[in-house]
XYZ file of C-alpha atoms in Angstrom:
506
model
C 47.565 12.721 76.665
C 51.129 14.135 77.543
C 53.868 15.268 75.203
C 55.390 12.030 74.142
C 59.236 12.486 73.340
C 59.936 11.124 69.916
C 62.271 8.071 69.619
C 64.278 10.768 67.465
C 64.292 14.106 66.557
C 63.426 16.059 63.770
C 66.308 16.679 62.919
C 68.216 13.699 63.286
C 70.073 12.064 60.343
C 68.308 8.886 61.526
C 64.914 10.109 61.545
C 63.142 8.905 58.377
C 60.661 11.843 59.048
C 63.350 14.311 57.980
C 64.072 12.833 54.657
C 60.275 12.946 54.011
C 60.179 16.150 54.758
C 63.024 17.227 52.139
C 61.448 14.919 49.696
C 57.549 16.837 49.818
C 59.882 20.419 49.609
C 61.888 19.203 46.650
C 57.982 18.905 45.482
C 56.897 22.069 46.580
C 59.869 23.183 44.695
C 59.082 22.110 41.687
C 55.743 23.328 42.092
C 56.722 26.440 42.230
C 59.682 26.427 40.271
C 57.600 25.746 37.214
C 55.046 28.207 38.008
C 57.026 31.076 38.990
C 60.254 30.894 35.932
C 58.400 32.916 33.685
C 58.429 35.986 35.858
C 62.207 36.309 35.005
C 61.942 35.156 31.919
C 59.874 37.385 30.706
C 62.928 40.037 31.578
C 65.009 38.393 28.620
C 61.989 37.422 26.374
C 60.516 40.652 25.954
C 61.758 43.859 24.447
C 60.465 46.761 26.822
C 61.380 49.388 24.411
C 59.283 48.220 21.332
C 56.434 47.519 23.344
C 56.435 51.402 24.713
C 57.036 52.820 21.205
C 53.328 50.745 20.247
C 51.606 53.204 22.276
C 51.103 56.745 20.064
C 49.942 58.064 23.085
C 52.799 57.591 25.173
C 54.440 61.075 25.230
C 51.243 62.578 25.945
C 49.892 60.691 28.824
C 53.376 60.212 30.432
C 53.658 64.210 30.867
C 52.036 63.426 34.651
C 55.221 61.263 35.069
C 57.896 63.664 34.085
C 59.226 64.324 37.688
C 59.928 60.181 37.607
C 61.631 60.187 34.503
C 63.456 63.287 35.343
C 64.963 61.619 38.296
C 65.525 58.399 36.653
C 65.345 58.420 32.676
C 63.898 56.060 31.032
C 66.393 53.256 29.094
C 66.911 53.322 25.579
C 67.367 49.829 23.248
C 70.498 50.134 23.324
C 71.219 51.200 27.327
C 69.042 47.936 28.081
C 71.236 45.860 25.901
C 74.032 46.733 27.427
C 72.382 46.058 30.726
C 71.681 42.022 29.232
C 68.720 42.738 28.223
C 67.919 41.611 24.361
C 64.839 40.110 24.459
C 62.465 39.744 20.689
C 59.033 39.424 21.623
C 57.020 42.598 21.514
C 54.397 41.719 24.077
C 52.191 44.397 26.174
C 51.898 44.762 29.572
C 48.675 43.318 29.634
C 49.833 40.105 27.457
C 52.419 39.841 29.846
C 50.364 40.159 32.994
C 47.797 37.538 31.370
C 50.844 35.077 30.749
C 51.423 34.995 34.450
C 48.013 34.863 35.136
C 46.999 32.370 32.324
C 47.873 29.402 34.450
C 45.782 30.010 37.644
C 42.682 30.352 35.431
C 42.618 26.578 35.083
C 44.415 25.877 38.625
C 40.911 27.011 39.887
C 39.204 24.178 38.446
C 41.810 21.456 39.710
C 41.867 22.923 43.110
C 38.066 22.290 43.326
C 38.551 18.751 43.553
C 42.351 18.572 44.615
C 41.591 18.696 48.336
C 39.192 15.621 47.896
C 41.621 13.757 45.801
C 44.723 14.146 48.441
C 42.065 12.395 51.388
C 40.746 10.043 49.583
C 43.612 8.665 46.775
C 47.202 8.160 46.793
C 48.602 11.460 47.009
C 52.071 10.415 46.738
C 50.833 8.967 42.457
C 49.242 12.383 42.371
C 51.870 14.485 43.277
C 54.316 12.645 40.701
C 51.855 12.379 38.097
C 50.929 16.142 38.282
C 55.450 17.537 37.855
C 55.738 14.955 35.285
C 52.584 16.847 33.118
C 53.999 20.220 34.283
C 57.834 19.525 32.993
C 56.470 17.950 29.853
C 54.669 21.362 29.331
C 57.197 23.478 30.635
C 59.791 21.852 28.085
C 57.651 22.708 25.501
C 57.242 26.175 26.261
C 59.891 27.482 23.845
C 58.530 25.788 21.169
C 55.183 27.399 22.018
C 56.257 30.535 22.490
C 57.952 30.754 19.089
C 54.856 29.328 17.252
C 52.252 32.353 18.391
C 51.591 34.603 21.657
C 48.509 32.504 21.864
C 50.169 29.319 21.292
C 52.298 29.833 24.514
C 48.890 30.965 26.115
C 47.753 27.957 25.479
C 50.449 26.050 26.972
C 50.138 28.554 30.010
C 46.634 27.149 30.651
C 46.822 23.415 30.367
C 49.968 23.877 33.357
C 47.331 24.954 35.510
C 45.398 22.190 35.412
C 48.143 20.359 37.274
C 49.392 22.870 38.908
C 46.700 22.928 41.364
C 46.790 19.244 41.974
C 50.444 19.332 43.775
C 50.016 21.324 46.925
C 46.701 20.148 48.922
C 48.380 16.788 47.917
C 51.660 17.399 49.696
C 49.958 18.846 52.691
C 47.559 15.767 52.871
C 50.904 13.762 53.004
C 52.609 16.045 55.981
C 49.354 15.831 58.054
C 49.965 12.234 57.999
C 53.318 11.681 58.808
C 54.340 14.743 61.545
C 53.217 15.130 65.216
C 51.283 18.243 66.417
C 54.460 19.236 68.187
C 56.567 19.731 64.759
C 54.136 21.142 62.422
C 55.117 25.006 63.073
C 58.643 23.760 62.064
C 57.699 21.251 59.186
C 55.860 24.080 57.561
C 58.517 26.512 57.643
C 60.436 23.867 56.138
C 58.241 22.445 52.725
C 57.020 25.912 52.537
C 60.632 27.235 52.056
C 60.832 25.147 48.459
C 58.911 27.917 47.295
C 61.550 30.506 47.850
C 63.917 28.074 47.052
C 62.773 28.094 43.559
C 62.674 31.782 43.337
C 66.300 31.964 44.111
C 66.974 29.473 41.810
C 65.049 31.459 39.230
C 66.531 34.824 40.088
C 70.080 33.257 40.457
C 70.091 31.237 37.222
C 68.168 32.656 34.610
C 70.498 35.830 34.441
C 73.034 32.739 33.473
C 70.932 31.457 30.822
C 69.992 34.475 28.941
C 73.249 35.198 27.883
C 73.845 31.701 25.954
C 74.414 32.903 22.635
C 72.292 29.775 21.077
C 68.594 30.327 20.369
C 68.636 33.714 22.566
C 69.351 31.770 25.850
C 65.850 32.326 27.282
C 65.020 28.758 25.926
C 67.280 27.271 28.686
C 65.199 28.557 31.605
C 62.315 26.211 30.356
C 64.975 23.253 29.673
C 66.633 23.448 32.245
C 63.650 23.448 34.888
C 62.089 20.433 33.478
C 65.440 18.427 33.501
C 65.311 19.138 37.438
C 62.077 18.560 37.758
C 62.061 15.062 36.465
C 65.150 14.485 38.248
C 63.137 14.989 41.498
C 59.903 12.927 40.182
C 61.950 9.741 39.948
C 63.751 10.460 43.527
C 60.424 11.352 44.805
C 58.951 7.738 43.813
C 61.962 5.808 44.965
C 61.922 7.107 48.196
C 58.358 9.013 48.740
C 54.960 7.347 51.080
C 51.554 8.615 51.671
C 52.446 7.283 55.460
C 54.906 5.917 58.252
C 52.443 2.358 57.485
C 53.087 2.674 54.027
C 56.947 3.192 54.386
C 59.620 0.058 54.214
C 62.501 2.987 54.623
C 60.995 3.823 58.066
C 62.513 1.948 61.718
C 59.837 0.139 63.935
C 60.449 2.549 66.487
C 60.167 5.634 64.868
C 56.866 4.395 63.182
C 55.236 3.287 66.211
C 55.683 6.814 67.553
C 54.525 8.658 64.917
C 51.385 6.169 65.155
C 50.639 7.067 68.727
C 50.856 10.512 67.658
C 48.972 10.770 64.992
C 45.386 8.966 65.607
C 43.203 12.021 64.615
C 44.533 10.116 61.125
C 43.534 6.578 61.849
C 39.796 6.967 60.084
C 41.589 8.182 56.873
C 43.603 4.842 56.969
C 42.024 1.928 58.652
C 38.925 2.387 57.673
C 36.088 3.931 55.418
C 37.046 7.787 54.722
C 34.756 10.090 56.829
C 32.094 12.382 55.017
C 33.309 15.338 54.223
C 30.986 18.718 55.424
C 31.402 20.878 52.793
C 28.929 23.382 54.050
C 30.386 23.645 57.427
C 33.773 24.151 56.140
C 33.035 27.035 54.037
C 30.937 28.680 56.127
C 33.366 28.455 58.906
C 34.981 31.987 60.016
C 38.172 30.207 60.926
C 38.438 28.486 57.439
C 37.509 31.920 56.193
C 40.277 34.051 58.150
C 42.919 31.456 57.018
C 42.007 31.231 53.517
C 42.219 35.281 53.742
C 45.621 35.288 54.502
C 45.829 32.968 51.815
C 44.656 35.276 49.549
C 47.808 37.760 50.928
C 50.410 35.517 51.049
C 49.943 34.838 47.555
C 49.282 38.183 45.973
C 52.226 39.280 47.757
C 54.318 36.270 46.564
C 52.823 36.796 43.048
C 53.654 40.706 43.231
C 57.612 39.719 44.129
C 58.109 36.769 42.285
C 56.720 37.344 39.196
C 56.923 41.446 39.141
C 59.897 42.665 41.270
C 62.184 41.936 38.414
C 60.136 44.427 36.029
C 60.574 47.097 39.221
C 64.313 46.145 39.587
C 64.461 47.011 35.251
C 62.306 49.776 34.607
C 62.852 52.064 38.406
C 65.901 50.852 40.100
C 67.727 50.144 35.960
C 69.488 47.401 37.295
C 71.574 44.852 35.180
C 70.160 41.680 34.358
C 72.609 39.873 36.744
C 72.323 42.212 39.191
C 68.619 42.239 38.791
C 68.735 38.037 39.398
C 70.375 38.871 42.449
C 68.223 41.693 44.228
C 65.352 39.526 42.926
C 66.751 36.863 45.223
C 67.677 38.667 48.275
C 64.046 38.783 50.068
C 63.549 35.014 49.446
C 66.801 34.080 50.689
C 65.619 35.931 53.749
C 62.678 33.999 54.089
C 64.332 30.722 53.987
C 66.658 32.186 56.925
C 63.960 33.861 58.587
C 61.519 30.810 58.369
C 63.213 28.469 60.680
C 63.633 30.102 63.711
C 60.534 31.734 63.719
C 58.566 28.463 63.524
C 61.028 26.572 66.179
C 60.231 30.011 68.681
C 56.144 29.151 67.785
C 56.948 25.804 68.380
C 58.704 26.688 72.165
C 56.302 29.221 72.801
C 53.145 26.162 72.434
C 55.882 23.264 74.142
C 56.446 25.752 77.169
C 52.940 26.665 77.733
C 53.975 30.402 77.162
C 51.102 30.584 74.717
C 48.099 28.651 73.488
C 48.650 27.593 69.774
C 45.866 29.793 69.017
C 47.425 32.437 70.320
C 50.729 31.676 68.684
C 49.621 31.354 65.154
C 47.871 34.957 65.516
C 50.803 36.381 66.882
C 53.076 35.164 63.973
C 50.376 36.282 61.539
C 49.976 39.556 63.009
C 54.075 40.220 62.798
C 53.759 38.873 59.016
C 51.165 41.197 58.056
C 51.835 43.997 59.701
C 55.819 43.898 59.172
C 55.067 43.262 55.410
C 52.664 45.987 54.483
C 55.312 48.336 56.462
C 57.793 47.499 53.785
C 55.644 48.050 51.080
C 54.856 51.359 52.310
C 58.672 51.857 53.037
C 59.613 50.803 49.661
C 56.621 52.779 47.732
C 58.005 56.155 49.339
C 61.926 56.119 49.913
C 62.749 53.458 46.975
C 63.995 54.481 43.704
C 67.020 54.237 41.232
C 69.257 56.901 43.568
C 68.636 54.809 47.094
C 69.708 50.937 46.097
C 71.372 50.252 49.457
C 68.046 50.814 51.153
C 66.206 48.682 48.682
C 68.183 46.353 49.706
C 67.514 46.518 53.553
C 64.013 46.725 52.385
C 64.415 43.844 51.324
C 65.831 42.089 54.083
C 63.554 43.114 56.155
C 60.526 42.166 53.890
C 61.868 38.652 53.607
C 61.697 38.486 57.659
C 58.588 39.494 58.564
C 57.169 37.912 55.415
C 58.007 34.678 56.948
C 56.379 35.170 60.054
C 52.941 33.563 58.367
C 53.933 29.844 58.050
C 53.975 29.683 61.732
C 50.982 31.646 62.124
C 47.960 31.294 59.135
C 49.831 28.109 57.160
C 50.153 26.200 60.757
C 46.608 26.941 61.766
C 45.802 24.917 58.869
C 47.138 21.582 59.994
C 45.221 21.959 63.388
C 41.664 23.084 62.552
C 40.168 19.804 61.318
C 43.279 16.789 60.815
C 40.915 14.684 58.940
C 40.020 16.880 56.450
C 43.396 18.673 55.909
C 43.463 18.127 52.528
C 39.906 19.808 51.469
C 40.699 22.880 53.315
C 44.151 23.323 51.910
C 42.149 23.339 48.914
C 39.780 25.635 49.560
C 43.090 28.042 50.695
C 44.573 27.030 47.779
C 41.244 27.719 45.669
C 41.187 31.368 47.360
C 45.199 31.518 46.520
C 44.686 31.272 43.050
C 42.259 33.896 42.851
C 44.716 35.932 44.332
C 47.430 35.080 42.088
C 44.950 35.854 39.045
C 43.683 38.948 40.873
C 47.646 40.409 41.329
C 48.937 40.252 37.326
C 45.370 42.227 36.890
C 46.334 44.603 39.664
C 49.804 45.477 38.087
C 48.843 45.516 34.524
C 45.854 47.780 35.840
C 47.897 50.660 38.175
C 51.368 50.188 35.969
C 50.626 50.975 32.363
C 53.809 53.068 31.584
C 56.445 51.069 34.124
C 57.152 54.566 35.913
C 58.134 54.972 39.587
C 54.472 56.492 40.463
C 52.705 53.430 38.926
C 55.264 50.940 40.782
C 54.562 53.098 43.903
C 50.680 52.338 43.403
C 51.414 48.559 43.304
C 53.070 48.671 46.484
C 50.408 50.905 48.474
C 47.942 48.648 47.013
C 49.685 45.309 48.523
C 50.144 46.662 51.747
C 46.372 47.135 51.776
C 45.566 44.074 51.294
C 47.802 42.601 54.279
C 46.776 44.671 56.724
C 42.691 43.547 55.905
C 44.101 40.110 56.050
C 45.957 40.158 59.317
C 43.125 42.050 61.254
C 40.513 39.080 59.591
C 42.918 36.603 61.206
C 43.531 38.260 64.956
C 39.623 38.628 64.800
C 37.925 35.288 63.698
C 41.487 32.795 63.108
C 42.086 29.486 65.456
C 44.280 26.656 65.693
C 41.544 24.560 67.580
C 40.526 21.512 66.419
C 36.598 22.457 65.252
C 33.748 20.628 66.473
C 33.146 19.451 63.256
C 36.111 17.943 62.328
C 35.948 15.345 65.262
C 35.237 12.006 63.853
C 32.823 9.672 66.047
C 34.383 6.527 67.275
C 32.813 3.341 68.106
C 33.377 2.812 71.933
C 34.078 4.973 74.728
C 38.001 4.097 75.052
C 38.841 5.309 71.436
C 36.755 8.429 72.270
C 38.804 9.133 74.965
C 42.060 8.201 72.969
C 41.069 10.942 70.561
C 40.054 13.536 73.387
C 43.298 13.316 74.251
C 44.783 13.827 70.721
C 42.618 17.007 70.462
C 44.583 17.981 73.910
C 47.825 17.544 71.755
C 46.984 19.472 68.849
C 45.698 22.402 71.053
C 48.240 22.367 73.507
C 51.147 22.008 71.166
């Protein structure tokens, strides 16, 4: 089957595709808006100097440290104030890692039956069901937090049972509504709500903290689940599992995205196919992705959550100034992201490359340009060199992006009708990563000095570069042999050969 031109483009204010495809990143957003806020929250909330003068054995064990603090002193109380800092809880390092990773403890459990859920349900009632649950909780957070450490624990774990319901939903809903020949570009797009919500994070909480009622730390929890209902009720106004579900959709444009997309017609028209569990997880292509699943995430984890903590206790930036360095590298990715995929996406369209070939290229440039600038940052980084931080930076956010045309894409090709289970096992193997990186930091930084933070970073890079070699070595973008559905005559077997020519070819 040839490369059908679409009565449209992507990109064309016309194209109901487009304004699906904002919608399920507005989602994505929220998703990870309300997962990833308490990273610089925690800045504000907690005050670092209490917490180091709990440990009487502080001064002694730091003595390995003292080049570090000669270099770059520590902050006093009232230095850290000054910097916006004023924050009343007198949590450890450990309490705080476990905060972050409190809430992929119980996304584990969700994600095990997510995937299922998003191929066999309405995704679109799952996805708002699961932000309305997660802003409820997240506006309640303050409330929690003020009660008890354990109380705001608490609240930390029921989020993740939702929180693992929202993804492998919203990339059920993409499968079935974009052509083979736009997914390297749709998932640079959706995925980008996730950096969009850092920046929003980074940007805005420094703005909040400094309200002079209740502390201003409150607001970053109010404020995120007044925009996250916001987008719920656009999101169900305007939101379908499919172009056949859709009344917003033109005739035209639907009937093209039907031709396009038949490796979906079992899902729809008729009874869902069996799902083969066994072959899926014991497939070294679901393996490799789910790998660089693991990467992406402890990586994202390590930034999002943690790079404001670096920015505070080694670079001694201000709190706004700490929003905004804290912002730089996913600002880059959303730049980055774009052009990447649509050069994947000509690369597979020109027949310069196969799509297998593509995706590990892309994933080899992410994990290889990534674990560069941790190394670059864990050697030449520290409070006298912020300029270079910065380029750091930059240049982390652009290489970082490289993955969601290489390792996300291969995901949406491997096996179309059951899209949705192995975004969940991904997602399943993401969340052990995300539990696995507060461990990591709270294990190699115990005194927030420039030689722990250096460890972090050594250790990250590590774990892209096994990641990226697991992928070039074992990862595909071919549609597996068993994810091709049976049909009942000989024409519709054909019809679907022909798909598979699509998906591999483009």
């Amino acid at each position: 089957m040839e490369y059908v031109k679409p009565h449209r483009p992507l990109y064309h204010y016309k194209a109901w595709r487009l304004y699906v495809l904002l919608l399920l990143t507005l989602c994505v957003f929220v998703n990870f808006y309300l997962q990833t806020n308490l990273g610089m929250a925690m800045v504000c909330m907690v005050n670092t100097t209490a917490v180091e003068r709990m440990s009487s054995s502080r001064s002694h064990n730091m003595s390995m440290y003292l080049h570090d603090s000669d270099k770059c002193p520590k902050l006093i109380e009232e230095e850290e104030e000054s910097l916006g800092y004023r924050g009343k809880f007198v949590w450890t390092t450990v309490q705080q890692s476990f905060l972050v990773s409190a809430l992929f403890y119980t996304s584990l459990l969700s994600i095990t039956v997510s995937g299922t859920l998003a191929d066999r349900f309405n995704t679109k009632y799952i996805i708002l069901a699961a932000m309305i649950i997660y802003a409820a909780l997240t506006v309640l957070s303050p409330l929690l937090a003020g009660l008890h450490y354990y109380a705001f624990l608490g609240g930390r774990f029921s989020m993740g049972f939702v929180d693992g319901l929202i993804f492998p939903a919203v990339t059920a809903v993409l499968a079935r509504w974009f052509p083979p020949s736009e997914r390297s570009t749709v998932a640079a797009v959706y995925t980008s709500g996730s950096q969009l919500a850092v920046i929003v994070n980074s940007l805005l909480t420094p703005k909040l903290c400094v309200i002079d009622v209740w502390d201003g730390w409150p607001f970053i929890f109010y404020v995120a689940g007044l925009v996250s209902l916001i987008i719920v009720i656009i999101s169900y106004i305007f939101l379908s599992n499919s172009p056949r579900e859709c009344r917003w959709v033109g005739m035209k444009e639907s009937k093209f995205l039907s031709n396009q997309l038949d490796s979906h017609r079992n899902l729809e028209d008729t009874k869902p196919p069996k799902i083969p569990y066994f072959k899926i997880l014991t497939s070294p292509v679901v393996l490799s992705v789910a790998a660089n699943d693991f990467s992406y995430n402890f990586s994202y984890i390590m930034f999002s959550q943690f790079l404001p903590f670096f920015f505070r206790d080694v670079m001694q930036m201000s709190l706004s100034a700490n929003g905004i360095s804290t912002a730089l590298p996913f600002i880059m990715m959303i730049v980055a992201r774009i052009p990447l995929a649509s050069f994947a996406d000509y690369l597979k369209h020109k027949e310069i490359l196969s799509v297998t070939a593509t995706c590990k290229v892309m994933q080899t440039f992410a994990c290889l340009g990534t674990a560069s600038m941790f190394v670059a940052i864990a050697f030449l980084v520290d409070c006298t060199t912020p300029t270079l931080a910065m380029v750091l930076l930059v240049l982390f956010g652009v290489t970082f992006s490289g993955e969601i045309a290489g390792a996300f894409t291969a995901i949406l090709f491997i096996a179309p009708p059951f899209v949705g289970t192995i975004s969940s096992c991904a997602t399943f193997v993401g969340m052990l990563a995300a539990i696995a990186a507060p461990a990591v930091f709270s294990w190699l930084n115990v005194y927030n000095t420039e030689a722990e933070y250096r460890n972090v970073f050594l250790f990250t890079a590590g774990v892209n570069l096994v990641a990226g070699i697991l992928f070039v070595i074992f990862g595909s973008a071919e549609v597996q042999p068993w994810a091709k559905i049976p049909e009942e005559n000989e024409t519709t077997k054909k019809d679907n050969d022909k798909n598979d020519t699509i998906v591999a070819k483009f």
